[in-house]
Amino acid sequence: MSEGIEWAIHCCTVLAVLPEGETLPAAKLAEFHGVPPAYLGKHLQALSRAGLVESIAGRQGGFRLAKSADEISLLDVVQAIEGEASAFQCTEIRQRGPAAVAPAEAYLTPCGIAAAMARAENAWQDELKSVSIADINQVVMAAVHPDQLAAGADWLAGTIQERSNS
Amino acid sequence: MSEGIEWAIHCCTVLAVLPEGETLPAAKLAEFHGVPPAYLGKHLQALSRAGLVESIAGRQGGFRLAKSADEISLLDVVQAIEGEASAFQCTEIRQRGPAAVAPAEAYLTPCGIAAAMARAENAWQDELKSVSIADINQVVMAAVHPDQLAAGADWLAGTIQERSNS
DNA sequence: GGCTAGCTACTCGGATAGATGGTGTCCGAGTCGACGTGG
DNA sequence: CCACGTCGACTCGGACACCATCTATCCGAGTAGCTAGCC
């Protein structure tokens, strides 16, 4: 699974605690997380295309959440980055080789293997669908060391201040 | 997800209906499924290393299941091919960047995002763990067209006969 | 006839190229805010 | 003092290289069975 997913989720959690109306550019998000700015921008574009974040161009521009944090599930983010295609792709190899006889009528029922894999993937998706960015933030707030939380909040406040001053 | 997983599972279902003591070489399995023989062999080696199938060298050699078909789950096959590493790898980017302060003590609790992803992956694994090769074969037997089933059985019987004659 | 040695053919197994997708970077189009100027 | 035009700087967005992994292939090591010769 792509590493960008972790970046994208973390970015959403940061954008979620942004003051109403404020915005944060990709470069600042990259600096906060210590990742390559340009590449992170690429993933943010994917989130934008999926309608999870809004992009504001020009000076004082940047990204902000397009929906409420509790309306964005982890599955939304994952699918925005990785695409909605299922991981397991059945190529119907049962229809190939010497044992394949009746092309059309014999294969009306779906491949049992594909069905089992689909059930597993649905279970995975259901689990991700049940967790929102807001939930993640709540867990992080409760679990992380207070100093850590304060450092993040300070940096964020300082960055916003700095941008509004320029 | 690798395409070889589909091949590997199909191969296991074929090996499961092999008469006791018989064996089937990779080339025949590839012919049956209409896939490249050498590449399929590579995946069968992975199954062998994982202890799911036994490999017999030399003339009249080939592959056969190392366990009973109901003791081999889809998860076993998937992990044999893809490796046991989880799809989502947390790189702890929360510990990077300007907001990271206390390296050791602040991060005792696991990352909330990684935890959520792990729960989802566990749900996926549990689903795959609950389905065995024997289950798959049972579903396929019931769902597939009788002609198809007969064609496969005939081909298999013919191949075994051919090999024992040579 | 029975046994043994050698041989042949067939099997897996790992080492070796090629293609596809993720990773990383760059520069251009567009936009907002600030500034200076004129009314 | 206010409105407008210009400028500048900053933002996203897509187009361009690079690299790792999956895909595909080949040839060599090893083994089982057959065959021929010998006792």
Short mmCIF file of C-alpha atoms (C1' of nucleotides) in Angstrom, two decimals:
data_model
loop_
_atom_site.label_atom_id
_atom_site.label_comp_id
_atom_site.label_asym_id
_atom_site.label_seq_id
_atom_site.Cartn_x
_atom_site.Cartn_y
_atom_site.Cartn_z
CA MET A 1 0.00 0.00 0.00
CA SER A 2 1.24 3.44 -0.91
CA GLU A 3 3.09 5.41 1.73
CA GLY A 4 1.23 8.52 0.66
CA ILE A 5 -1.86 7.24 2.46
CA GLU A 6 -0.26 7.80 5.82
CA TRP A 7 0.72 11.31 4.75
CA ALA A 8 -2.76 12.08 3.46
CA ILE A 9 -4.48 10.96 6.67
CA HIS A 10 -2.09 12.93 8.84
CA CYS A 11 -2.67 15.99 6.68
CA CYS A 12 -6.42 15.63 7.12
CA THR A 13 -6.03 15.47 10.88
CA VAL A 14 -4.04 18.70 10.83
CA LEU A 15 -6.47 20.43 8.49
CA ALA A 16 -9.27 19.32 10.80
CA VAL A 17 -7.96 21.45 13.69
CA LEU A 18 -7.46 24.49 11.48
CA PRO A 19 -9.52 27.55 12.53
CA GLU A 20 -12.65 28.12 10.47
CA GLY A 21 -11.89 29.84 7.18
CA GLU A 22 -8.14 29.42 7.50
CA THR A 23 -6.07 27.52 4.98
CA LEU A 24 -2.68 25.79 4.93
CA PRO A 25 -0.42 25.40 1.89
CA ALA A 26 1.12 22.09 0.90
CA ALA A 27 4.60 23.34 1.73
CA LYS A 28 3.65 23.98 5.36
CA LEU A 29 1.96 20.60 5.68
CA ALA A 30 5.10 18.99 4.29
CA GLU A 31 7.30 20.91 6.69
CA PHE A 32 5.12 19.88 9.62
CA HIS A 33 5.40 16.22 8.73
CA GLY A 34 8.96 16.26 7.40
CA VAL A 35 8.13 14.94 3.95
CA PRO A 36 8.96 16.14 0.39
CA PRO A 37 6.72 19.17 -0.36
CA ALA A 38 6.20 18.58 -4.07
CA TYR A 39 5.30 14.94 -3.67
CA LEU A 40 2.91 15.64 -0.85
CA GLY A 41 1.25 18.19 -3.13
CA LYS A 42 0.54 15.44 -5.58
CA HIS A 43 -1.37 13.47 -2.98
CA LEU A 44 -3.25 16.56 -1.84
CA GLN A 45 -4.36 17.02 -5.41
CA ALA A 46 -5.82 13.55 -5.28
CA LEU A 47 -7.73 14.46 -2.13
CA SER A 48 -8.94 17.59 -3.88
CA ARG A 49 -10.14 15.65 -6.93
CA ALA A 50 -12.03 13.32 -4.60
CA GLY A 51 -13.77 16.28 -2.99
CA LEU A 52 -12.31 15.73 0.47
CA VAL A 53 -10.32 18.97 0.61
CA GLU A 54 -10.69 22.32 -1.10
CA SER A 55 -7.77 24.03 -2.77
CA ILE A 56 -7.49 27.83 -2.73
CA ALA A 57 -5.10 29.33 -5.25
CA GLY A 58 -2.99 32.44 -4.97
CA ARG A 59 -1.47 34.27 -2.06
CA GLN A 60 -2.86 33.23 1.34
CA GLY A 61 -4.17 30.16 -0.45
CA GLY A 62 -3.72 26.50 0.43
CA PHE A 63 -5.86 23.56 1.46
CA ARG A 64 -8.72 23.12 3.88
CA LEU A 65 -11.24 20.35 4.49
CA ALA A 66 -14.21 20.40 2.14
CA LYS A 67 -16.45 18.61 4.62
CA SER A 68 -16.72 18.28 8.35
CA ALA A 69 -14.03 16.08 9.88
CA ASP A 70 -16.60 13.55 11.05
CA GLU A 71 -17.90 13.18 7.49
CA ILE A 72 -14.53 12.05 6.14
CA SER A 73 -13.77 8.39 6.76
CA LEU A 74 -10.43 6.69 6.44
CA LEU A 75 -11.89 4.74 3.54
CA ASP A 76 -12.56 8.00 1.71
CA VAL A 77 -8.93 9.00 2.05
CA VAL A 78 -7.60 5.58 1.09
CA GLN A 79 -9.79 5.40 -1.98
CA ALA A 80 -8.88 8.95 -2.96
CA ILE A 81 -5.20 8.03 -3.01
CA GLU A 82 -5.21 4.40 -4.14
CA GLY A 83 -8.24 4.49 -6.38
CA GLU A 84 -11.48 2.62 -5.91
CA ALA A 85 -10.41 -0.51 -7.75
CA SER A 86 -10.40 -3.55 -5.48
CA ALA A 87 -7.04 -5.01 -4.60
CA PHE A 88 -7.88 -8.48 -5.89
CA GLN A 89 -8.70 -8.56 -9.58
CA CYS A 90 -10.24 -11.83 -10.79
CA THR A 91 -8.95 -12.55 -14.28
CA GLU A 92 -11.26 -15.56 -14.67
CA ILE A 93 -8.46 -18.00 -15.38
CA ARG A 94 -10.97 -20.78 -14.80
CA GLN A 95 -12.23 -19.88 -18.27
CA ARG A 96 -8.83 -20.53 -19.81
CA GLY A 97 -6.93 -23.71 -20.54
CA PRO A 98 -8.10 -27.11 -21.78
CA ALA A 99 -10.85 -27.47 -19.18
CA ALA A 100 -12.81 -24.47 -20.44
CA VAL A 101 -15.75 -25.59 -22.54
CA ALA A 102 -18.86 -23.46 -22.54
CA PRO A 103 -17.75 -19.81 -22.67
CA ALA A 104 -21.01 -18.07 -22.03
CA GLU A 105 -23.45 -20.08 -20.02
CA ALA A 106 -21.20 -22.07 -17.70
CA TYR A 107 -19.83 -19.01 -15.90
CA LEU A 108 -22.92 -17.13 -14.89
CA THR A 109 -22.12 -17.53 -11.21
CA PRO A 110 -19.17 -15.49 -10.00
CA CYS A 111 -15.87 -17.20 -9.27
CA GLY A 112 -15.95 -18.55 -5.72
CA ILE A 113 -12.44 -17.31 -5.07
CA ALA A 114 -13.28 -13.80 -6.21
CA ALA A 115 -16.38 -13.87 -4.02
CA ALA A 116 -14.38 -14.83 -0.94
CA MET A 117 -11.78 -12.16 -1.62
CA ALA A 118 -14.55 -9.61 -2.11
CA ARG A 119 -16.09 -10.52 1.26
CA ALA A 120 -12.71 -9.98 2.92
CA GLU A 121 -12.25 -6.65 1.21
CA ASN A 122 -15.73 -5.56 2.22
CA ALA A 123 -14.91 -6.36 5.84
CA TRP A 124 -11.79 -4.24 5.50
CA GLN A 125 -13.70 -1.37 3.94
CA ASP A 126 -16.45 -1.51 6.55
CA GLU A 127 -13.87 -1.16 9.27
CA LEU A 128 -12.25 1.84 7.59
CA LYS A 129 -15.62 3.37 6.82
CA SER A 130 -16.50 3.36 10.52
CA VAL A 131 -13.53 5.56 11.47
CA SER A 132 -13.58 9.27 10.68
CA ILE A 133 -10.87 11.90 10.79
CA ALA A 134 -12.64 13.34 13.82
CA ASP A 135 -12.38 9.97 15.57
CA ILE A 136 -8.68 9.81 14.80
CA ASN A 137 -8.09 13.26 16.22
CA GLN A 138 -9.98 12.37 19.36
CA VAL A 139 -7.83 9.30 19.91
CA VAL A 140 -4.64 11.19 19.22
CA MET A 141 -5.60 14.01 21.60
CA ALA A 142 -6.18 11.52 24.37
CA ALA A 143 -3.13 9.36 23.78
CA VAL A 144 -0.30 11.67 22.88
CA HIS A 145 1.93 13.44 25.40
CA PRO A 146 0.67 16.93 26.35
CA ASP A 147 4.01 18.52 25.42
CA GLN A 148 3.72 17.03 21.97
CA LEU A 149 0.22 18.38 21.56
CA ALA A 150 1.26 21.84 22.72
CA ALA A 151 4.23 21.89 20.35
CA GLY A 152 1.99 21.07 17.41
CA ALA A 153 -0.60 23.66 18.40
CA ASP A 154 2.10 26.30 18.88
CA TRP A 155 3.64 25.61 15.51
CA LEU A 156 0.25 25.77 13.82
CA ALA A 157 -0.70 29.04 15.54
CA GLY A 158 2.68 30.54 14.73
CA THR A 159 2.42 29.56 11.09
CA ILE A 160 -1.05 31.07 10.74
CA GLN A 161 0.10 34.26 12.44
CA GLU A 162 3.14 34.47 10.21
CA ARG A 163 1.07 34.06 7.08
CA SER A 164 -1.49 36.67 8.03
CA ASN A 165 1.27 39.17 8.83
CA SER A 166 3.06 38.97 5.51
CA MET B 1 -2.34 -7.17 -5.13
CA SER B 2 -0.27 -9.61 -7.12
CA GLU B 3 -2.00 -11.56 -9.86
CA GLY B 4 -0.09 -14.65 -8.79
CA ILE B 5 -2.41 -14.99 -5.81
CA GLU B 6 -5.29 -15.95 -8.04
CA TRP B 7 -3.08 -18.50 -9.78
CA ALA B 8 -1.84 -19.93 -6.49
CA ILE B 9 -5.34 -20.40 -5.08
CA HIS B 10 -6.59 -22.03 -8.27
CA CYS B 11 -3.59 -24.37 -8.22
CA CYS B 12 -4.37 -25.36 -4.65
CA THR B 13 -7.95 -26.19 -5.59
CA VAL B 14 -6.69 -28.45 -8.37
CA LEU B 15 -4.10 -30.11 -6.16
CA ALA B 16 -6.83 -30.68 -3.59
CA VAL B 17 -8.75 -33.01 -5.89
CA LEU B 18 -5.65 -34.96 -6.87
CA PRO B 19 -5.79 -38.67 -5.96
CA GLU B 20 -3.87 -39.61 -2.81
CA GLY B 21 -0.14 -39.94 -3.47
CA GLU B 22 -0.33 -38.47 -6.96
CA THR B 23 1.57 -35.37 -7.95
CA LEU B 24 1.28 -32.71 -10.66
CA PRO B 25 4.17 -30.75 -12.19
CA ALA B 26 4.11 -26.98 -12.55
CA ALA B 27 3.98 -27.25 -16.33
CA LYS B 28 0.71 -29.18 -16.21
CA LEU B 29 -0.83 -26.77 -13.72
CA ALA B 30 0.17 -23.92 -16.00
CA GLU B 31 -1.32 -25.65 -19.02
CA PHE B 32 -4.55 -26.27 -17.14
CA HIS B 33 -4.90 -22.59 -16.24
CA GLY B 34 -3.41 -21.12 -19.40
CA VAL B 35 -0.63 -19.19 -17.68
CA PRO B 36 3.16 -18.98 -18.22
CA PRO B 37 4.72 -22.20 -16.82
CA ALA B 38 8.00 -20.76 -15.55
CA TYR B 39 6.37 -17.89 -13.74
CA LEU B 40 3.77 -20.10 -12.14
CA GLY B 41 6.62 -22.26 -10.92
CA LYS B 42 8.00 -19.30 -9.05
CA HIS B 43 4.76 -18.89 -7.13
CA LEU B 44 4.58 -22.61 -6.41
CA GLN B 45 8.04 -22.33 -4.91
CA ALA B 46 6.67 -19.70 -2.56
CA LEU B 47 3.88 -22.06 -1.54
CA SER B 48 6.47 -24.76 -0.99
CA ARG B 49 8.62 -22.52 1.20
CA ALA B 50 5.53 -21.68 3.26
CA GLY B 51 4.88 -25.39 3.81
CA LEU B 52 1.53 -25.43 2.00
CA VAL B 53 2.59 -27.75 -0.81
CA GLU B 54 5.28 -30.41 -1.12
CA SER B 55 7.62 -30.51 -4.08
CA ILE B 56 8.85 -33.85 -5.42
CA ALA B 57 11.87 -33.68 -7.68
CA GLY B 58 12.77 -35.90 -10.58
CA ARG B 59 10.73 -37.95 -13.00
CA GLN B 60 7.10 -38.43 -11.97
CA GLY B 61 7.69 -35.54 -9.58
CA GLY B 62 5.68 -32.37 -9.13
CA PHE B 63 3.60 -30.71 -6.46
CA ARG B 64 0.97 -31.93 -4.02
CA LEU B 65 -0.66 -30.41 -0.97
CA ALA B 66 1.36 -30.72 2.21
CA LYS B 67 -1.73 -30.53 4.41
CA SER B 68 -5.38 -31.40 4.13
CA ALA B 69 -7.35 -29.01 1.96
CA ASP B 70 -9.45 -27.88 4.91
CA GLU B 71 -6.31 -26.94 6.83
CA ILE B 72 -5.18 -24.46 4.18
CA SER B 73 -6.90 -21.09 4.40
CA LEU B 74 -6.93 -18.39 1.78
CA LEU B 75 -4.93 -16.27 4.19
CA ASP B 76 -2.19 -18.90 4.20
CA VAL B 77 -1.95 -18.73 0.44
CA VAL B 78 -2.05 -14.93 0.31
CA GLN B 79 0.64 -14.59 2.95
CA ALA B 80 2.78 -17.21 1.25
CA ILE B 81 2.77 -15.19 -1.96
CA GLU B 82 2.65 -11.59 -0.73
CA GLY B 83 4.60 -12.02 2.47
CA GLU B 84 3.32 -11.52 5.99
CA ALA B 85 4.12 -7.81 6.18
CA SER B 86 0.98 -5.74 6.67
CA ALA B 87 -0.11 -3.58 3.77
CA PHE B 88 -0.06 -0.36 5.77
CA GLN B 89 3.35 0.49 7.18
CA CYS B 90 3.33 3.26 9.78
CA THR B 91 6.48 5.31 9.35
CA GLU B 92 5.73 7.39 12.44
CA ILE B 93 5.82 10.70 10.63
CA ARG B 94 4.21 12.21 13.70
CA GLN B 95 7.68 11.95 15.21
CA ARG B 96 9.18 14.06 12.46
CA GLY B 97 9.00 17.75 11.70
CA PRO B 98 8.97 20.78 14.00
CA ALA B 99 6.21 19.46 16.27
CA ALA B 100 8.24 16.48 17.45
CA VAL B 101 9.66 17.11 20.90
CA ALA B 102 10.11 14.16 23.20
CA PRO B 103 11.46 11.27 21.12
CA ALA B 104 11.19 8.46 23.58
CA GLU B 105 8.47 8.91 26.13
CA ALA B 106 5.80 10.80 24.19
CA TYR B 107 5.19 7.98 21.72
CA LEU B 108 4.61 5.00 23.93
CA THR B 109 1.06 4.61 22.69
CA PRO B 110 0.77 3.40 19.12
CA CYS B 111 -0.23 5.82 16.39
CA GLY B 112 -4.03 6.04 16.26
CA ILE B 113 -4.00 5.87 12.48
CA ALA B 114 -1.84 2.75 12.46
CA ALA B 115 -4.15 1.18 15.02
CA ALA B 116 -7.23 1.83 12.89
CA MET B 117 -5.56 0.46 9.79
CA ALA B 118 -4.45 -2.60 11.75
CA ARG B 119 -8.03 -3.24 12.90
CA ALA B 120 -9.19 -3.10 9.28
CA GLU B 121 -6.46 -5.45 8.18
CA ASN B 122 -7.32 -7.86 10.98
CA ALA B 123 -10.93 -7.92 9.82
CA TRP B 124 -9.70 -8.70 6.31
CA GLN B 125 -7.43 -11.46 7.58
CA ASP B 126 -10.13 -12.98 9.77
CA GLU B 127 -12.41 -13.24 6.77
CA LEU B 128 -9.72 -14.93 4.68
CA LYS B 129 -8.74 -17.18 7.56
CA SER B 130 -12.28 -18.52 7.76
CA VAL B 131 -12.26 -19.83 4.19
CA SER B 132 -10.31 -22.96 3.32
CA ILE B 133 -9.36 -24.48 0.00
CA ALA B 134 -11.87 -27.23 0.75
CA ASP B 135 -14.61 -24.61 1.17
CA ILE B 136 -13.68 -23.05 -2.16
CA ASN B 137 -13.83 -26.38 -3.91
CA GLN B 138 -17.21 -27.10 -2.40
CA VAL B 139 -18.60 -23.79 -3.66
CA VAL B 140 -17.09 -24.28 -7.10
CA MET B 141 -18.48 -27.81 -7.37
CA ALA B 142 -21.95 -26.55 -6.60
CA ALA B 143 -21.90 -23.45 -8.76
CA VAL B 144 -20.08 -24.41 -11.93
CA HIS B 145 -21.73 -25.99 -14.95
CA PRO B 146 -21.56 -29.84 -14.88
CA ASP B 147 -19.94 -29.94 -18.33
CA GLN B 148 -17.19 -27.69 -17.07
CA LEU B 149 -16.61 -29.90 -14.06
CA ALA B 150 -16.51 -33.02 -16.22
CA ALA B 151 -14.06 -31.44 -18.64
CA GLY B 152 -11.71 -30.58 -15.81
CA ALA B 153 -11.96 -34.02 -14.25
CA ASP B 154 -11.37 -35.69 -17.62
CA TRP B 155 -8.33 -33.59 -18.33
CA LEU B 156 -6.91 -34.34 -14.90
CA ALA B 157 -7.51 -38.07 -15.19
CA GLY B 158 -6.03 -38.11 -18.69
CA THR B 159 -2.94 -36.27 -17.54
CA ILE B 160 -2.35 -38.62 -14.64
CA GLN B 161 -2.84 -41.63 -16.90
CA GLU B 162 -0.44 -40.21 -19.46
CA ARG B 163 2.22 -39.59 -16.89
CA SER B 164 2.00 -43.04 -15.35
CA ASN B 165 2.26 -44.66 -18.78
CA SER B 166 5.44 -42.90 -19.85
"C1'" DG C 1 16.35 -64.87 -13.72
"C1'" DG C 2 18.11 -61.38 -10.45
"C1'" DC C 3 21.08 -57.58 -9.43
"C1'" DT C 4 23.66 -53.56 -10.37
"C1'" DA C 5 25.59 -49.72 -12.76
"C1'" DG C 6 24.82 -46.23 -15.94
"C1'" DC C 7 21.95 -43.37 -18.51
"C1'" DT C 8 18.20 -40.57 -19.89
"C1'" DA C 9 14.49 -37.72 -19.26
"C1'" DC C 10 12.10 -35.06 -16.34
"C1'" DT C 11 11.46 -32.28 -12.15
"C1'" DC C 12 12.28 -28.25 -9.14
"C1'" DG C 13 15.13 -24.15 -7.82
"C1'" DG C 14 17.45 -20.04 -8.08
"C1'" DA C 15 19.77 -16.54 -10.96
"C1'" DT C 16 18.87 -13.40 -14.77
"C1'" DA C 17 16.30 -9.52 -18.05
"C1'" DG C 18 12.09 -6.55 -19.06
"C1'" DA C 19 7.72 -3.83 -17.99
"C1'" DT C 20 4.63 -1.44 -14.99
"C1'" DG C 21 3.46 1.59 -11.28
"C1'" DG C 22 4.89 4.19 -7.21
"C1'" DT C 23 8.37 7.94 -5.89
"C1'" DG C 24 10.32 12.30 -6.39
"C1'" DT C 25 11.04 16.72 -8.84
"C1'" DC C 26 10.35 20.62 -11.66
"C1'" DC C 27 8.30 24.55 -13.96
"C1'" DG C 28 4.16 27.01 -15.79
"C1'" DA C 29 -0.87 28.97 -15.34
"C1'" DG C 30 -3.73 31.30 -12.30
"C1'" DT C 31 -4.98 34.11 -8.43
"C1'" DC C 32 -5.08 37.03 -4.46
"C1'" DG C 33 -3.15 40.83 -1.85
"C1'" DA C 34 -0.43 44.99 -1.69
"C1'" DC C 35 1.17 49.13 -3.51
"C1'" DG C 36 1.26 53.32 -5.98
"C1'" DT C 37 -1.16 56.70 -8.60
"C1'" DG C 38 -4.76 59.64 -10.07
"C1'" DG C 39 -9.19 61.75 -9.25
"C1'" DC D 1 -9.81 60.31 1.31
"C1'" DC D 2 -11.29 56.84 -2.10
"C1'" DA D 3 -11.12 54.06 -6.42
"C1'" DC D 4 -8.55 51.87 -9.83
"C1'" DG D 5 -4.80 49.81 -12.37
"C1'" DT D 6 -0.46 47.49 -12.03
"C1'" DC D 7 2.70 44.66 -10.03
"C1'" DG D 8 4.60 41.03 -7.43
"C1'" DA D 9 4.71 37.00 -4.96
"C1'" DC D 10 2.67 33.02 -3.74
"C1'" DT D 11 -0.42 29.09 -4.65
"C1'" DC D 12 -1.94 24.90 -7.02
"C1'" DG D 13 -1.78 21.83 -11.12
"C1'" DG D 14 -0.01 18.95 -14.41
"C1'" DA D 15 4.13 17.32 -17.16
"C1'" DC D 16 8.70 15.17 -16.69
"C1'" DA D 17 12.73 11.73 -14.78
"C1'" DC D 18 13.96 7.92 -11.49
"C1'" DC D 19 13.61 3.72 -9.00
"C1'" DA D 20 11.66 -0.44 -6.84
"C1'" DT D 21 8.67 -4.16 -7.44
"C1'" DC D 22 6.07 -7.37 -10.12
"C1'" DT D 23 6.27 -10.03 -14.40
"C1'" DA D 24 8.45 -13.20 -17.28
"C1'" DT D 25 12.21 -16.26 -18.73
"C1'" DC D 26 16.16 -19.27 -18.88
"C1'" DC D 27 19.42 -22.67 -17.57
"C1'" DG D 28 21.63 -25.63 -14.04
"C1'" DA D 29 21.42 -29.13 -9.93
"C1'" DG D 30 19.22 -33.13 -8.52
"C1'" DT D 31 16.35 -37.21 -8.68
"C1'" DA D 32 13.52 -41.17 -10.11
"C1'" DG D 33 12.75 -44.62 -13.28
"C1'" DC D 34 14.27 -47.28 -17.28
"C1'" DT D 35 17.67 -50.04 -19.75
"C1'" DA D 36 21.35 -52.79 -20.66
"C1'" DG D 37 24.87 -55.63 -19.16
"C1'" DC D 38 26.84 -58.84 -15.93
"C1'" DC D 39 26.78 -62.52 -12.47
#
